[in-house]
PDB file of C-alpha atoms in Angstrom:
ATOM      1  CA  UNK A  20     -34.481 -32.627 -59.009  1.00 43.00           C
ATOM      2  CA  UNK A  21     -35.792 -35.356 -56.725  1.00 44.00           C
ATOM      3  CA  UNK A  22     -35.658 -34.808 -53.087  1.00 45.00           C
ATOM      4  CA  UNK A  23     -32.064 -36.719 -51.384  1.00 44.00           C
ATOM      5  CA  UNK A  24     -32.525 -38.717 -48.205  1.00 43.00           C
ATOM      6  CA  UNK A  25     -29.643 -37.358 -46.235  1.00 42.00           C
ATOM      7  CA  UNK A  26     -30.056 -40.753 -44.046  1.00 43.00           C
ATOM      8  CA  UNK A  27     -28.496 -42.671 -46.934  1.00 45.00           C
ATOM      9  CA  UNK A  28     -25.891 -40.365 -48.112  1.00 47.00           C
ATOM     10  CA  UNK A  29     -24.274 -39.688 -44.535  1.00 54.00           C
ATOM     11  CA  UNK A  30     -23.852 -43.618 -44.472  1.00 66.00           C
ATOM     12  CA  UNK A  31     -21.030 -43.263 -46.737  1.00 72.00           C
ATOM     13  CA  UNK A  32     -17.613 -41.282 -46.247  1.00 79.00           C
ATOM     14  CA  UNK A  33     -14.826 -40.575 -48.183  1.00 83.00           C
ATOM     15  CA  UNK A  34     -11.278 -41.917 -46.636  1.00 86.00           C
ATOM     16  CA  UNK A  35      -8.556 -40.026 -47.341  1.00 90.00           C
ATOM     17  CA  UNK A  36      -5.414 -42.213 -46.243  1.00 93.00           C
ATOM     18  CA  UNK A  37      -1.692 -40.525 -46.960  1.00 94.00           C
ATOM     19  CA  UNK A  38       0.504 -43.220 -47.092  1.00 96.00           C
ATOM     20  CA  UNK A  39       3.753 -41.809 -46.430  1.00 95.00           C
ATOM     21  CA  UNK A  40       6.308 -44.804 -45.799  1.00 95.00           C
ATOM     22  CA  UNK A  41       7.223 -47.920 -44.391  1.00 95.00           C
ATOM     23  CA  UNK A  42      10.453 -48.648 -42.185  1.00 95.00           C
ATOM     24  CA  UNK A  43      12.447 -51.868 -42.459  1.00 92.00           C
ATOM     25  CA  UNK A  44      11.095 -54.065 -44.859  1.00 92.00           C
ATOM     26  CA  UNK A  45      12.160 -57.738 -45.442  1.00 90.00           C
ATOM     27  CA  UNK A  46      11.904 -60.083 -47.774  1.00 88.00           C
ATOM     28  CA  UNK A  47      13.334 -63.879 -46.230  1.00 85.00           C
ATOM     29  CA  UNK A  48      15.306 -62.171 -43.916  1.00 83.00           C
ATOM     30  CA  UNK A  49      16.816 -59.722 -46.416  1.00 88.00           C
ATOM     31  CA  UNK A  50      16.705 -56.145 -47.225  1.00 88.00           C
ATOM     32  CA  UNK A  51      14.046 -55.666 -49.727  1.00 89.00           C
ATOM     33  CA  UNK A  52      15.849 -54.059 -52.980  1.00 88.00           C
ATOM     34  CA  UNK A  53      12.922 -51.662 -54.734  1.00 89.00           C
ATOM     35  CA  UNK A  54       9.329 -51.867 -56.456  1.00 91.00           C
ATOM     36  CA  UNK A  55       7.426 -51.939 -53.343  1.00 94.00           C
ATOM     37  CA  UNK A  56       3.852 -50.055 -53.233  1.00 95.00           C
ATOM     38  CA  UNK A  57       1.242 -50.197 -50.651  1.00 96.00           C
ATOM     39  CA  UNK A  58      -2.825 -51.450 -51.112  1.00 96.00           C
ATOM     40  CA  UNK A  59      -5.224 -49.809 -49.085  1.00 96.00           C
ATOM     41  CA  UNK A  60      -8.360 -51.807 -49.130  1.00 93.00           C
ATOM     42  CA  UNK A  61     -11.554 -51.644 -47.475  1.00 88.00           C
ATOM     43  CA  UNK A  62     -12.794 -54.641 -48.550  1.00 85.00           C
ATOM     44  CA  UNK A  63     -11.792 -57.064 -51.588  1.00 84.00           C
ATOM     45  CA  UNK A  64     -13.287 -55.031 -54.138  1.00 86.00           C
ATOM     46  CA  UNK A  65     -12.570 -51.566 -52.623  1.00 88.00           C
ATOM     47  CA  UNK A  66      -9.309 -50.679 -52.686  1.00 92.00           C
ATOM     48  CA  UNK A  67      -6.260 -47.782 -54.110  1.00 94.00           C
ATOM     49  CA  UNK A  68      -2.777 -48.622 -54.566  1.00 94.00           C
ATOM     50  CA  UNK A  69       0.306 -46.002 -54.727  1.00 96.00           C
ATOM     51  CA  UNK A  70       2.801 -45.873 -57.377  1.00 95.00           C
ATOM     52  CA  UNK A  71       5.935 -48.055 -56.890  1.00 93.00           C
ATOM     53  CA  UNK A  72       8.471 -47.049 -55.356  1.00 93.00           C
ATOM     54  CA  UNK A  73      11.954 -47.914 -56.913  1.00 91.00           C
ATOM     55  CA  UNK A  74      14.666 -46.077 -54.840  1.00 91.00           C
ATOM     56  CA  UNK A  75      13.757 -46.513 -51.268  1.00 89.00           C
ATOM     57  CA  UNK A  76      14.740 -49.997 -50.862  1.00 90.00           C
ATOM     58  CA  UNK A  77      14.081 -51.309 -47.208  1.00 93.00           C
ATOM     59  CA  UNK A  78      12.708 -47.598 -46.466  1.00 95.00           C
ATOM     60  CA  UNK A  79      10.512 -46.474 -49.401  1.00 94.00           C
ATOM     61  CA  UNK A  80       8.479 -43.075 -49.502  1.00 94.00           C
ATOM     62  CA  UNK A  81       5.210 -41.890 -51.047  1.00 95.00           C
ATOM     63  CA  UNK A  82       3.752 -39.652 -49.731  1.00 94.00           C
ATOM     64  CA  UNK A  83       0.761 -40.516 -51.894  1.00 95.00           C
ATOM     65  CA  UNK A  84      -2.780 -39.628 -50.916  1.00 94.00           C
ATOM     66  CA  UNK A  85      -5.607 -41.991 -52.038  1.00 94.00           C
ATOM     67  CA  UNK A  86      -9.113 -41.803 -51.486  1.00 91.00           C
ATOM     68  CA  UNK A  87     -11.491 -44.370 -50.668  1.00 88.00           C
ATOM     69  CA  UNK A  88     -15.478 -44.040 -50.384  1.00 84.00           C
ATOM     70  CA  UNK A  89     -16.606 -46.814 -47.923  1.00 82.00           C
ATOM     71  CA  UNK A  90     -19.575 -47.740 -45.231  1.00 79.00           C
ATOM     72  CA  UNK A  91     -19.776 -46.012 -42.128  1.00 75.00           C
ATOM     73  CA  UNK A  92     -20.385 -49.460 -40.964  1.00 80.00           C
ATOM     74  CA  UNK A  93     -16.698 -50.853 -41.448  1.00 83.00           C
ATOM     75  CA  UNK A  94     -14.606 -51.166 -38.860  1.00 86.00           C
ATOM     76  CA  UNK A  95     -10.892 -52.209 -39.964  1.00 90.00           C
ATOM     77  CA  UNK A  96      -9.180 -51.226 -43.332  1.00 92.00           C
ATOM     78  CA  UNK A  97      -6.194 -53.030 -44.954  1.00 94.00           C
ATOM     79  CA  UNK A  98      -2.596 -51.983 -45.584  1.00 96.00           C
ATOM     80  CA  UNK A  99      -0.793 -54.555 -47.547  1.00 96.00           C
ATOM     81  CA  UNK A 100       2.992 -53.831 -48.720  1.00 95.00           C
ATOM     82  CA  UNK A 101       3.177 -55.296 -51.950  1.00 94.00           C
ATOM     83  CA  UNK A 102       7.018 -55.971 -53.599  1.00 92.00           C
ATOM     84  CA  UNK A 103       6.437 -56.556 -57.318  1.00 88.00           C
ATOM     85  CA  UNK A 104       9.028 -58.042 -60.339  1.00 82.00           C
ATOM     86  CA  UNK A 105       8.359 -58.502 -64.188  1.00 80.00           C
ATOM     87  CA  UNK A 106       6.809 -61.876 -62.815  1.00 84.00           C
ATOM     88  CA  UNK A 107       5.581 -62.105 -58.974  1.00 85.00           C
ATOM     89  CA  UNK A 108       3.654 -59.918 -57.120  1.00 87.00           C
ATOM     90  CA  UNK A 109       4.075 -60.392 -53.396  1.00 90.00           C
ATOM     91  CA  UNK A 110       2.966 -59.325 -49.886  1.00 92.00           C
ATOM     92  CA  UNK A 111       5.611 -58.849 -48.014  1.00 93.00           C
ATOM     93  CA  UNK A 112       3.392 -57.054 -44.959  1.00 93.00           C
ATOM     94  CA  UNK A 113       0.218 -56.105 -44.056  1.00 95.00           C
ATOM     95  CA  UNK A 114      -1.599 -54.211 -41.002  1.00 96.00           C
ATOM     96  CA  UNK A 115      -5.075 -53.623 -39.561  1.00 95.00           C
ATOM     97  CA  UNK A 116      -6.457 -50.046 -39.464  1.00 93.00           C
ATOM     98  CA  UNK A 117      -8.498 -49.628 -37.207  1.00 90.00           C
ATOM     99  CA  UNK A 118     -11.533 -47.186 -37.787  1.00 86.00           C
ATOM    100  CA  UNK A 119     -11.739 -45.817 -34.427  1.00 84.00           C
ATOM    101  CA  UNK A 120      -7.502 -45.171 -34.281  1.00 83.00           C
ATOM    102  CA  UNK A 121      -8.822 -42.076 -36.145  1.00 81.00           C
ATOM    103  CA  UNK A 122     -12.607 -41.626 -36.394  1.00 76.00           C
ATOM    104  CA  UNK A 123     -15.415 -41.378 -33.100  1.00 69.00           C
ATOM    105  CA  UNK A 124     -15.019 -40.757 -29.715  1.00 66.00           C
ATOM    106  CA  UNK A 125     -12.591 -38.056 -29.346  1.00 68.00           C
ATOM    107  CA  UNK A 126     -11.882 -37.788 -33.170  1.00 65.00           C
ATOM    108  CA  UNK A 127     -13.997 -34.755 -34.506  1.00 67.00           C
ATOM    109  CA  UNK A 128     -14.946 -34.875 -38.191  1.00 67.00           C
ATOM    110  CA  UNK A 129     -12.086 -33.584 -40.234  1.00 72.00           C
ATOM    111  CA  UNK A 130      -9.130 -34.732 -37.625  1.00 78.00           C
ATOM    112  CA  UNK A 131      -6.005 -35.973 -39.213  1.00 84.00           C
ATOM    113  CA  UNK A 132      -4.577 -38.502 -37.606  1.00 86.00           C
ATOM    114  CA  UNK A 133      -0.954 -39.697 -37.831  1.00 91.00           C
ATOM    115  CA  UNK A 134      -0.779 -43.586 -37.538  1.00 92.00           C
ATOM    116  CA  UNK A 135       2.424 -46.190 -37.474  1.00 95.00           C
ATOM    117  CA  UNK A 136       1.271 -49.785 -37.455  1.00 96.00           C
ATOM    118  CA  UNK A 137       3.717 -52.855 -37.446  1.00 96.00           C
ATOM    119  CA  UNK A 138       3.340 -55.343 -40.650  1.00 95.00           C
ATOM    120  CA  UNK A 139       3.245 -58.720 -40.414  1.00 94.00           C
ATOM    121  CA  UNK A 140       4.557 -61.696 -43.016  1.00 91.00           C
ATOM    122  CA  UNK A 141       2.480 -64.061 -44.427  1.00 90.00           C
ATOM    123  CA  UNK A 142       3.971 -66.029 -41.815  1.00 90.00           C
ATOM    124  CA  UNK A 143       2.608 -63.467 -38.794  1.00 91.00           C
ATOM    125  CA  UNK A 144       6.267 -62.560 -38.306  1.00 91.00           C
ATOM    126  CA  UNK A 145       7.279 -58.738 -37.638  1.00 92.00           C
ATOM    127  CA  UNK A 146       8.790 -57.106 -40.893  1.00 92.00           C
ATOM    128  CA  UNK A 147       8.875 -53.388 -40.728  1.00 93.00           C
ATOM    129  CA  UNK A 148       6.355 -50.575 -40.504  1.00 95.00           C
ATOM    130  CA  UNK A 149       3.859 -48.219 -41.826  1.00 96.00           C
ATOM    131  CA  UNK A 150       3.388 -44.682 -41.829  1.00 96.00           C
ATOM    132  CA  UNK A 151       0.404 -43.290 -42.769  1.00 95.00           C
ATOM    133  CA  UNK A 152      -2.346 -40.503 -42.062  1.00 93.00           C
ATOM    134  CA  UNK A 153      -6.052 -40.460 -42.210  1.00 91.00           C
ATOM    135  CA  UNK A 154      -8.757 -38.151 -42.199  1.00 87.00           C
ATOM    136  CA  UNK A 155     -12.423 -38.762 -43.389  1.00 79.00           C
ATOM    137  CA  UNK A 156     -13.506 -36.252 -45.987  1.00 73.00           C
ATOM    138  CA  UNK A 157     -17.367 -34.893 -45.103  1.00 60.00           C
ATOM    139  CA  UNK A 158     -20.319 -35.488 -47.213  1.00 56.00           C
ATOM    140  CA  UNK A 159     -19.837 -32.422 -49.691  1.00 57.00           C
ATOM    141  CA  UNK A 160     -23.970 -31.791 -50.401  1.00 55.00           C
ATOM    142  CA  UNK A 161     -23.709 -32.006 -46.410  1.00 50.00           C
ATOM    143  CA  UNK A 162     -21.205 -29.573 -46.150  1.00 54.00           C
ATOM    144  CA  UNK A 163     -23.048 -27.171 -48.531  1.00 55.00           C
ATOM    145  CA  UNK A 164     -26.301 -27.311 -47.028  1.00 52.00           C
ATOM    146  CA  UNK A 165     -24.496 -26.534 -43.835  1.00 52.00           C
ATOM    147  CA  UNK A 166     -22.702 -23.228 -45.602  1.00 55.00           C
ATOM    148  CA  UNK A 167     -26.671 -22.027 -46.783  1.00 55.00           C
ATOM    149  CA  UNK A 168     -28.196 -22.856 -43.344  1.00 53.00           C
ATOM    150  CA  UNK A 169     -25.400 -20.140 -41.908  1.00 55.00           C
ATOM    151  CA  UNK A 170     -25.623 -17.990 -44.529  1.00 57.00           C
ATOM    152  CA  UNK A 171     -29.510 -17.689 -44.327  1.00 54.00           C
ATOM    153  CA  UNK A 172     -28.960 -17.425 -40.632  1.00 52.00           C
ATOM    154  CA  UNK A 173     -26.913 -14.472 -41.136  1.00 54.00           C
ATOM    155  CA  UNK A 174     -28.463 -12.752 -43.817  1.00 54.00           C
ATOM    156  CA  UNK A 175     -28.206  -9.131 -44.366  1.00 58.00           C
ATOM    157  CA  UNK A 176     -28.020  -8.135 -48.081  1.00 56.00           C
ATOM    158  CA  UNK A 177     -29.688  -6.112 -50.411  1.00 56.00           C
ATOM    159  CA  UNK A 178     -32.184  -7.952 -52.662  1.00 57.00           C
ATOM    160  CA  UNK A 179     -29.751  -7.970 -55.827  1.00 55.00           C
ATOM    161  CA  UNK A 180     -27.221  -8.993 -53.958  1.00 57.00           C
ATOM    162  CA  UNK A 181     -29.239 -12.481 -52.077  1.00 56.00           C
ATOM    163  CA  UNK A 182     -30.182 -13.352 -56.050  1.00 59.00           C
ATOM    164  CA  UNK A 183     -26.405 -13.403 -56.857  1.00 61.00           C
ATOM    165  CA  UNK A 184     -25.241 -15.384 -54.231  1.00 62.00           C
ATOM    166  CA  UNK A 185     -28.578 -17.536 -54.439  1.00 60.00           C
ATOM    167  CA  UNK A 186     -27.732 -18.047 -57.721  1.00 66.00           C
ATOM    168  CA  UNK A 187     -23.900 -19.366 -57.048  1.00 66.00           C
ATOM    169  CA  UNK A 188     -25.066 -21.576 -53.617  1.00 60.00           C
ATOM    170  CA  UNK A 189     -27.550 -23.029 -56.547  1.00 62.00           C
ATOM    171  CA  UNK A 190     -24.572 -23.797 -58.997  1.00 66.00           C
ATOM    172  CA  UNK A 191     -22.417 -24.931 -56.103  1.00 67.00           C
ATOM    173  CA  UNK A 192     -25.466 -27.504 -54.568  1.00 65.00           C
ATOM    174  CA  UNK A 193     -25.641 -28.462 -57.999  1.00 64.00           C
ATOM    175  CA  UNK A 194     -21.872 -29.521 -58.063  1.00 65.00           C
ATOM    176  CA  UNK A 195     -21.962 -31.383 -54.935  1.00 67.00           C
ATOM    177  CA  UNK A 196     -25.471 -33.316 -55.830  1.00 65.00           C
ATOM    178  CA  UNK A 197     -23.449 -34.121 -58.795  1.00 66.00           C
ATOM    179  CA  UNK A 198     -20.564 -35.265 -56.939  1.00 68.00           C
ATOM    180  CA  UNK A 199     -22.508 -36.996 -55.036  1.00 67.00           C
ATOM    181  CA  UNK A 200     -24.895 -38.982 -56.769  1.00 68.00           C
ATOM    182  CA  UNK A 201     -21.496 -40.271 -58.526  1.00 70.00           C
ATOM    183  CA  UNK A 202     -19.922 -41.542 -55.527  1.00 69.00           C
ATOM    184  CA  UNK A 203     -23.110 -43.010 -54.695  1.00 67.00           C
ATOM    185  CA  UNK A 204     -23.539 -45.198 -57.847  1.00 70.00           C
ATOM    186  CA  UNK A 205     -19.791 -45.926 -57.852  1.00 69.00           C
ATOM    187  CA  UNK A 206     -20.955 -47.537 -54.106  1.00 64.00           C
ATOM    188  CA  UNK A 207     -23.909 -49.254 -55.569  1.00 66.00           C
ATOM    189  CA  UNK A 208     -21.889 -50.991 -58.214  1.00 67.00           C
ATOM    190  CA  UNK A 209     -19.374 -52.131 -55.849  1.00 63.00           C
ATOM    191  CA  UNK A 210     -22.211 -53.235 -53.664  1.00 60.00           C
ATOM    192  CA  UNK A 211     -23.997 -55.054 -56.384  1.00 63.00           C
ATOM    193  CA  UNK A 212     -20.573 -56.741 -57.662  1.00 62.00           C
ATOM    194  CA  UNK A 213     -20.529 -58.245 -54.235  1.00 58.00           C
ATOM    195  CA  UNK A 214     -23.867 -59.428 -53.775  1.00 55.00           C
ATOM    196  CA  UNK A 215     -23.271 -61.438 -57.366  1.00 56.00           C
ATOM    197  CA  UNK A 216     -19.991 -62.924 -56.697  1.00 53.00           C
TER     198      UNK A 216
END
């Protein structure tokens, strides 16, 4: 196995955004009917949608949670309300996240935050609301090599006993190298799509 800079892999979290509803929503003045969903996007080609919703009307639910690997670097993520026929797929609202509403400064790692943010038309007119939550999921090889550092810190087992739990820390690293050198050429390819476009 060939050593991991840690440098490079703690430059890229996992988002975990619930998005749990919107309030109000309006299509030309009118009370949006059904098939609305929500795209969460950190970028044009990074982005998760929910299902459509086709009962809520005005006031649909999801309560879907999507996950999103992206640059420590960004600052702002997307919500766009999306109301879609057999033939037309339109935004009918769309906010700016914020990073810092629920990451840095007094935000420790892990925190969910709950978050409403008002949507505005195409036209920058008020129509309606999000509800959503957010939490950034930590580095998992990070995590792990955290759980060993205690562990070794702490250690006061027989000799039979360190090889079996050496032995399942070793399967579990394994997993989250795994894990993680996935996310990490899922990131690259995104990256590379961009640079080419």
């Amino acid at each position: 196995m060939s050593p991991i800079n840690l440098k490079a892999t703690s430059s890229f979290q996992t988002l975990e955004i619930t998005v749990l509803s919107c309030e109000d929503l309006r299509i030309n003045g009118r009370s949006v009917k059904k098939n609305t969903c929500v795209v969460v996007r950190t970028d044009p080609l990074n982005f998760r949608e929910t299902t459509t919703d086709t009962e809520g009307g005005s006031y649909p639910s999801w309560d879907q949670k999507l996950a999103l690997d992206m640059s420590i670097r960004e600052t702002c993520i997307t919500l766009e309300v999306h109301c879609r026929t057999l033939s037309v797929d339109r935004i009918i609202g769309s906010a700016r996240m914020p990073v810092n509403d629920f990451m840095g400064g007094y935000f420790p790692q892990g925190y969910l935050s709950f978050l409403s943010y008002r949507l505005k038309d195409p036209k920058g007119l008020d129509n309606g609301i999000i509800n959503v939550s957010a939490v950034f999921e930590s580095n998992p090889f990070v995590k792990m090599l955290g759980k060993l550092m205690q562990s070794e810190a702490s250690d006061r087992h027989t000799p039979a006993e360190k090889d079996g739990r050496a032995r399942k820390v070793d399967a579990e690293l394994g997993l989250a190298y795994s894990d993680l050198m996935k996310r990490m050429i899922r990131v690259e390819e995104l990256v590379l799509t961009q640079v080419y476009l």
